[in-house]
PDB file of C-alpha atoms in Angstrom:
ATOM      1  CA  UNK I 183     -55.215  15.994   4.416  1.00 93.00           C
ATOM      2  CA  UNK I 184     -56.740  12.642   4.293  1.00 95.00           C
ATOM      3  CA  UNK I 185     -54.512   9.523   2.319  1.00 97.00           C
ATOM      4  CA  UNK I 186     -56.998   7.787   1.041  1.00 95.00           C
ATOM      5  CA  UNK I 187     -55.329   4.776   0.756  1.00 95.00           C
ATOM      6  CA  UNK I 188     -54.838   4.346   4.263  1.00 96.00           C
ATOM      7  CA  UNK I 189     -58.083   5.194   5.033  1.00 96.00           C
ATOM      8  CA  UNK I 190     -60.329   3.266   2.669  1.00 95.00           C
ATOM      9  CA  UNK I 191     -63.610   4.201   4.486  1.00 95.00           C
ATOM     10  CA  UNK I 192     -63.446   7.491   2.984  1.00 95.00           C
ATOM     11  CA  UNK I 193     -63.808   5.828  -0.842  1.00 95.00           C
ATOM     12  CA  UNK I 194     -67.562   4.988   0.079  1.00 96.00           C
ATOM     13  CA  UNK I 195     -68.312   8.668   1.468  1.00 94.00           C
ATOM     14  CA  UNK I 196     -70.753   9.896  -0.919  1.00 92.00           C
ATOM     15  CA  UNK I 197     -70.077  13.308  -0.074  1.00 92.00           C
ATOM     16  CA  UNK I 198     -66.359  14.276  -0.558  1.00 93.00           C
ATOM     17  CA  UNK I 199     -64.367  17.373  -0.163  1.00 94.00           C
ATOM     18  CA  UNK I 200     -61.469  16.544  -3.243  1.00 95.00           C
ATOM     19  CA  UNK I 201     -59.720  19.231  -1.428  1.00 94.00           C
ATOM     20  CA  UNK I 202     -58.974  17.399   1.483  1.00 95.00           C
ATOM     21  CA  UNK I 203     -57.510  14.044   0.182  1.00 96.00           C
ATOM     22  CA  UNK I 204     -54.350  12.879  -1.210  1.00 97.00           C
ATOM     23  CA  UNK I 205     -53.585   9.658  -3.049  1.00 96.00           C
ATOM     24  CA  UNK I 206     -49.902   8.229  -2.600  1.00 94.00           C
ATOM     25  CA  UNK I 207     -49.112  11.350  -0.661  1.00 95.00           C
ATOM     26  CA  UNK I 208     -50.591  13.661  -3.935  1.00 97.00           C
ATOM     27  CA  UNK I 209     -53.172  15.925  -3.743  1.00 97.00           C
ATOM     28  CA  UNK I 210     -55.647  16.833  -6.378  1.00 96.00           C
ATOM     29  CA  UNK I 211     -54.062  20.180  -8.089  1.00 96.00           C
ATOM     30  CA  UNK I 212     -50.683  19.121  -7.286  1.00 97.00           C
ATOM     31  CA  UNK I 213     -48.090  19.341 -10.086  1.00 98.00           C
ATOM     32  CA  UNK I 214     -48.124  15.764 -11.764  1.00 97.00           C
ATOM     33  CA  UNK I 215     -44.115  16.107 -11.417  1.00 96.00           C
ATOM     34  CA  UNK I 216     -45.005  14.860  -7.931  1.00 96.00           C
ATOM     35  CA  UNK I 217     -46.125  11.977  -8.865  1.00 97.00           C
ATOM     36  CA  UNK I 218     -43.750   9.127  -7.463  1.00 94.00           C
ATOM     37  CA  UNK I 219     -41.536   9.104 -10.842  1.00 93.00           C
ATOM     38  CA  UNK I 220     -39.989   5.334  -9.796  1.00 93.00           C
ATOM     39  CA  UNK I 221     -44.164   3.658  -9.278  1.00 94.00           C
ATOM     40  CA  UNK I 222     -45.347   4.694 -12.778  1.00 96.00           C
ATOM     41  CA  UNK I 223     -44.770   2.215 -15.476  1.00 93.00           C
ATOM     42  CA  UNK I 224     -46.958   3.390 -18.339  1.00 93.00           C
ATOM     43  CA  UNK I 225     -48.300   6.916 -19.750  1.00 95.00           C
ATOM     44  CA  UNK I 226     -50.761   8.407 -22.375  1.00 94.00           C
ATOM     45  CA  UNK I 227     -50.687  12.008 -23.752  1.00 94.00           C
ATOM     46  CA  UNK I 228     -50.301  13.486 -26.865  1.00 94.00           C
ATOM     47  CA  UNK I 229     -46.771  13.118 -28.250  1.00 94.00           C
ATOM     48  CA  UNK I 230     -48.132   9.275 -28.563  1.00 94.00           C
ATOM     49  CA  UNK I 231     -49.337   8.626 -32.099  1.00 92.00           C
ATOM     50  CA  UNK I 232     -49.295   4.848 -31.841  1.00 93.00           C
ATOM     51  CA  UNK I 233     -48.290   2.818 -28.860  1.00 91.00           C
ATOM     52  CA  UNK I 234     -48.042  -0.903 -28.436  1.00 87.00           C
ATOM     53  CA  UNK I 235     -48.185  -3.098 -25.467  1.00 81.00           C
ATOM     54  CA  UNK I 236     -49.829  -5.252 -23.574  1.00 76.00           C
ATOM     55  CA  UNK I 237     -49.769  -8.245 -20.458  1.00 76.00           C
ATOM     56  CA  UNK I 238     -46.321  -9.718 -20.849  1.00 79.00           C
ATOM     57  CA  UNK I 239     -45.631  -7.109 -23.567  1.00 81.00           C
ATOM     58  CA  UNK I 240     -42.834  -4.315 -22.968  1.00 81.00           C
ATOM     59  CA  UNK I 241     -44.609  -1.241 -24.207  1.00 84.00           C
ATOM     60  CA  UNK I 242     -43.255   0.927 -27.310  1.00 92.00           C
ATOM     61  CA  UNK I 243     -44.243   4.215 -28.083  1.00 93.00           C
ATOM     62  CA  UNK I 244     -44.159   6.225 -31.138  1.00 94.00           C
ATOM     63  CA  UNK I 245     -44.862  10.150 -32.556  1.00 93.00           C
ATOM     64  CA  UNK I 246     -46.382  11.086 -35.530  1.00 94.00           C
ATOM     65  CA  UNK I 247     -43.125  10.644 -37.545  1.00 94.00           C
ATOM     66  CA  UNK I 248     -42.540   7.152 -35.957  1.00 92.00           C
ATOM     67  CA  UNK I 249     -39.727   8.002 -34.092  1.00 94.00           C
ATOM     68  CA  UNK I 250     -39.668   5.536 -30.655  1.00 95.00           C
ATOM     69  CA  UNK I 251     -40.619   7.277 -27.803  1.00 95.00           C
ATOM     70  CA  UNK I 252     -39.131   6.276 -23.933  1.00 94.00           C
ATOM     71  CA  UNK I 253     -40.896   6.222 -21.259  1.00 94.00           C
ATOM     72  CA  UNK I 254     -39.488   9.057 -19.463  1.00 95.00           C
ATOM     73  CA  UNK I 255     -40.231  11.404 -22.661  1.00 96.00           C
ATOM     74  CA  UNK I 256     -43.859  10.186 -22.502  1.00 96.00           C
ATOM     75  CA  UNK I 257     -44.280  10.988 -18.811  1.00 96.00           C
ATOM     76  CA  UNK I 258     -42.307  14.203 -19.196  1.00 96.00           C
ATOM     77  CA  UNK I 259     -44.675  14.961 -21.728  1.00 97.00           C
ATOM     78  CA  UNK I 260     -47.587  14.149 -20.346  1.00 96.00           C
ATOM     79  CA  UNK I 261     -46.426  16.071 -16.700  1.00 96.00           C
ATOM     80  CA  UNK I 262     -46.334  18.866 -18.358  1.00 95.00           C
ATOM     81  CA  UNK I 263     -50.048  18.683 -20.715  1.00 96.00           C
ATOM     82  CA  UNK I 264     -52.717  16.717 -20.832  1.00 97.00           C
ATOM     83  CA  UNK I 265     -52.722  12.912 -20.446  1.00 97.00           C
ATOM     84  CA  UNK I 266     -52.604   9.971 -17.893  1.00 97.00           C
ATOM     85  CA  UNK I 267     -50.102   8.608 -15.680  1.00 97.00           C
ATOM     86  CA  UNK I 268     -50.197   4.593 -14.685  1.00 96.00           C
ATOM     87  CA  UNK I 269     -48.492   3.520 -11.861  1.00 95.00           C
ATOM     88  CA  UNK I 270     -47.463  -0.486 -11.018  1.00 90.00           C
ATOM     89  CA  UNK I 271     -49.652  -0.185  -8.043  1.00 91.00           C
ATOM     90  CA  UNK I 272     -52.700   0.247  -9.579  1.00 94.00           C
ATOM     91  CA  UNK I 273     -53.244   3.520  -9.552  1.00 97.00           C
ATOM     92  CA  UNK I 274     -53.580   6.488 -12.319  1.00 98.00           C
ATOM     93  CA  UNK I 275     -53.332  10.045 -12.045  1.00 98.00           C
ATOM     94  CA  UNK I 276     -55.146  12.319 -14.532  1.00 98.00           C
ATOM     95  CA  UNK I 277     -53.368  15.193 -15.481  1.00 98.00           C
ATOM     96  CA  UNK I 278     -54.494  18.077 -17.170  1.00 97.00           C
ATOM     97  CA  UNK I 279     -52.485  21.381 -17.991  1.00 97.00           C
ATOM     98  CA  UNK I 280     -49.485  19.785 -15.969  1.00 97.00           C
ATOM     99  CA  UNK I 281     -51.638  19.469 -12.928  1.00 98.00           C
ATOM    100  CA  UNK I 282     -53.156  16.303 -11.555  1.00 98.00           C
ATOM    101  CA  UNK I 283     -57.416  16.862 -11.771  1.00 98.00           C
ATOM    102  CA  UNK I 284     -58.238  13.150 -11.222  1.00 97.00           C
ATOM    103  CA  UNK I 285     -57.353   9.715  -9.682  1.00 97.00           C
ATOM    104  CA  UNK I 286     -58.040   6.324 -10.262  1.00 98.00           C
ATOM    105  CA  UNK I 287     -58.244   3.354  -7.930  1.00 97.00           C
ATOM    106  CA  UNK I 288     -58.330  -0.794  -9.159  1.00 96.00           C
ATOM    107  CA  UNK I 289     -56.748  -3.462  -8.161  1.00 93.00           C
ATOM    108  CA  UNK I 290     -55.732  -4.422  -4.378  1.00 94.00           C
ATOM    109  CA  UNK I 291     -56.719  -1.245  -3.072  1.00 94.00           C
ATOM    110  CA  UNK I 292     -60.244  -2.342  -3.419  1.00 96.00           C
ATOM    111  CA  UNK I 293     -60.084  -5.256  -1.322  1.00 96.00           C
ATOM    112  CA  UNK I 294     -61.441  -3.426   1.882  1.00 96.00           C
ATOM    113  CA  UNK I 295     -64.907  -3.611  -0.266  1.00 97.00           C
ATOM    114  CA  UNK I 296     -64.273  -7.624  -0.794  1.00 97.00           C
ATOM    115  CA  UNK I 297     -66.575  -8.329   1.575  1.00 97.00           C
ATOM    116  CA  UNK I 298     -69.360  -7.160  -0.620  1.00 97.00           C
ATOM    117  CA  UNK I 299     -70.533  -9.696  -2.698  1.00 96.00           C
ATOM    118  CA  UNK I 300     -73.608  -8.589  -4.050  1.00 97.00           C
ATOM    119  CA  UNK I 301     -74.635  -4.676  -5.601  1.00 97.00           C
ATOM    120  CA  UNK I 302     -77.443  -4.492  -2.823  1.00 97.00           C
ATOM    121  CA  UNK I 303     -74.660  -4.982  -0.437  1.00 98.00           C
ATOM    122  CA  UNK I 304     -72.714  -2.334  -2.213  1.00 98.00           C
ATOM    123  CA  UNK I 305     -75.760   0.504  -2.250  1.00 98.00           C
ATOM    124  CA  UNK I 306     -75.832  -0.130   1.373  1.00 97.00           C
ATOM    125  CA  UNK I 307     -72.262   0.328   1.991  1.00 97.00           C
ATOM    126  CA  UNK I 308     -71.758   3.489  -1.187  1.00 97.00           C
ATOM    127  CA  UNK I 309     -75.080   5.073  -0.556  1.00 96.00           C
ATOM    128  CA  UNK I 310     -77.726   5.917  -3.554  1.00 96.00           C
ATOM    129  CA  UNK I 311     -75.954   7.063  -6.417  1.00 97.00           C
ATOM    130  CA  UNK I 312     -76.775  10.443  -8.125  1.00 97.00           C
ATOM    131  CA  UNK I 313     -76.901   8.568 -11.332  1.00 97.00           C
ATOM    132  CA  UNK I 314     -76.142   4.921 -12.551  1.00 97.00           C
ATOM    133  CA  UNK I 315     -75.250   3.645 -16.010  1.00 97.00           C
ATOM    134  CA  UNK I 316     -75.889   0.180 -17.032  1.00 96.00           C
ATOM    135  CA  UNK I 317     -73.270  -1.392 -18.789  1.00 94.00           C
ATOM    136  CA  UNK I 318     -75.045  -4.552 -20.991  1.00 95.00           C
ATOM    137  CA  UNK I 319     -72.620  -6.208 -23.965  1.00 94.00           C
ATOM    138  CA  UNK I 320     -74.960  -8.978 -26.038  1.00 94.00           C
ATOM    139  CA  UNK I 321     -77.792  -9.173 -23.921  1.00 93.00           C
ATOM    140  CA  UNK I 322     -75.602  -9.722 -20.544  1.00 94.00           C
ATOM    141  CA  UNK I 323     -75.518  -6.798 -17.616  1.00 94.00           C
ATOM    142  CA  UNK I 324     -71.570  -6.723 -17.189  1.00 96.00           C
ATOM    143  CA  UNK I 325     -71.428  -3.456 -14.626  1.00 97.00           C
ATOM    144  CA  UNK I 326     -72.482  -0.672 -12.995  1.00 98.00           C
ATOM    145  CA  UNK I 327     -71.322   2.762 -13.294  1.00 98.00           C
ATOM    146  CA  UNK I 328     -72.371   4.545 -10.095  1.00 98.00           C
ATOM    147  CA  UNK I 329     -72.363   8.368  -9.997  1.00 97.00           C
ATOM    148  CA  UNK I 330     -71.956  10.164  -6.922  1.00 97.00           C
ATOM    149  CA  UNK I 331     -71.990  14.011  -8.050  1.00 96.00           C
ATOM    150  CA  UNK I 332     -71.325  15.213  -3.884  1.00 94.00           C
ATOM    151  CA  UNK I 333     -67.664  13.308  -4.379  1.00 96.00           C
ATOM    152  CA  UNK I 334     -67.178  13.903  -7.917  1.00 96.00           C
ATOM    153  CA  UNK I 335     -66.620  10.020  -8.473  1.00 97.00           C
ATOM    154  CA  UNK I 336     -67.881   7.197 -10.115  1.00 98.00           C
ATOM    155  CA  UNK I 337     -68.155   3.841  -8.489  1.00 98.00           C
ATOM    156  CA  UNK I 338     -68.235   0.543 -11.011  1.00 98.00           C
ATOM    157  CA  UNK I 339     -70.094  -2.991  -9.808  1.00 98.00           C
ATOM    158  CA  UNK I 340     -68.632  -5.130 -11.529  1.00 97.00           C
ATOM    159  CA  UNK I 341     -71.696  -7.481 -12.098  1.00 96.00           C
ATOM    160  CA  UNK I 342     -70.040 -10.733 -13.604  1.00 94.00           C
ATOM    161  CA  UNK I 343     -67.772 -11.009 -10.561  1.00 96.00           C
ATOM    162  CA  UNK I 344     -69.686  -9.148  -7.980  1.00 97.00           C
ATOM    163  CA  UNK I 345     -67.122  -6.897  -6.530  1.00 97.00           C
ATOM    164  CA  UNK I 346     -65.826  -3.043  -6.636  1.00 98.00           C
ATOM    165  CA  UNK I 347     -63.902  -2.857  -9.595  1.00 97.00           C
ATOM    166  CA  UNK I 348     -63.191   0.802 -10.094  1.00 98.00           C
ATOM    167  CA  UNK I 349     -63.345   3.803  -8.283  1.00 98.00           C
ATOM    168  CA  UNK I 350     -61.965   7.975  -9.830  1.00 97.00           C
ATOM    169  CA  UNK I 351     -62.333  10.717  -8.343  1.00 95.00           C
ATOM    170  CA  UNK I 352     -61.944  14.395 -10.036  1.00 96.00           C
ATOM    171  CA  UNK I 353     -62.397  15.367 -13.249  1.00 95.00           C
ATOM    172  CA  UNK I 354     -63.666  12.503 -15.615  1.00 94.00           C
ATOM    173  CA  UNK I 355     -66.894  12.399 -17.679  1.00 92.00           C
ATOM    174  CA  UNK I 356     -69.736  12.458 -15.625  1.00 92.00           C
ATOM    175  CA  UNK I 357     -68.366  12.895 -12.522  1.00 92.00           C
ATOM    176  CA  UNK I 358     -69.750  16.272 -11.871  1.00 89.00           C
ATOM    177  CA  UNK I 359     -73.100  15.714 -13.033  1.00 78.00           C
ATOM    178  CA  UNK I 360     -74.969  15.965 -16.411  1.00 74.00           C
TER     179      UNK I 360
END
């Protein structure tokens, strides 16, 4: 199996095997119970009918009777159905019947692409997507979502600050193709 956060290289591959990597140590497939328990700080899934939170802001959830919610019901929740698990390291696991289907990268762990500073730079570096989405908010192009169907990932230029801004892998919208 391949980390891929040790070996950062393997985030541009346009063709990707999903089978053969792990993020943090998990594999897609995995259980999400092996998701690092102590790393995540934040979780969505179902039993959530109103959360609250924010920068600076200690997160509350609620259910649908308004009873508060902890954190570890959320993520025991959401380990064992649908949802998404955040981690403090920028990183988010996907889960989906109990079983991690997708990851998320942001943050830090996209500083090996720093030195690409424009999106020409990035097509060289990422390869031609399979499809890209243009992302314009009054009048002003604020990203790219690149599509690479052969790695089941999406790739998003962040045009305003010219960097690498987001990159999932698995099962997401669009990831697989049309």
């Amino acid at each position: 199996m391949i980390e891929i956060l040790d070996n950062p290289d393997v985030l541009a591959l346009p063709q990707l095997d999903l089978t053969t990597v792990t993020m943090n140590g998990v594999p897609l497939g995995a259980p999400a119970t092996d998701v690092p328990r102590g790393t995540i700080v934040e979780a969505s899934s179902s039993i959530v009918a109103r959360y609250s939170g924010g920068t600076d802001i200690d997160s509350a959830y609620h259910d649908a009777d308004g009873r508060r919610l902890t954190l570890d019901e959320v993520v025991d929740h959401t380990a064992r159905s649908d949802g998404f698990l955040y981690c403090a390291d920028k990183l988010t696991y996907k889960v989906r019947a109990g079983a991690v289907v997708g990851f998320a990268i942001y943050g830090p762990h996209l500083s090996h692409f720093a030195h690409l500073t424009s999106y020409e730079e990035f097509l060289a570096a990422f390869g031609s997507p399979s499809r890209v989405d243009e992302n314009v908010s009054y009048g002003d192009l604020m990203s790219y979502d690149n599509y690479y169907w052969g790695a089941r990932k999406l790739v998003k230029w962040d045009a305003w600050d010219h960097r690498v801004s987001l990159i999932n892998f698995g099962v997401f919208e669009g990831n697989s193709g049309p």
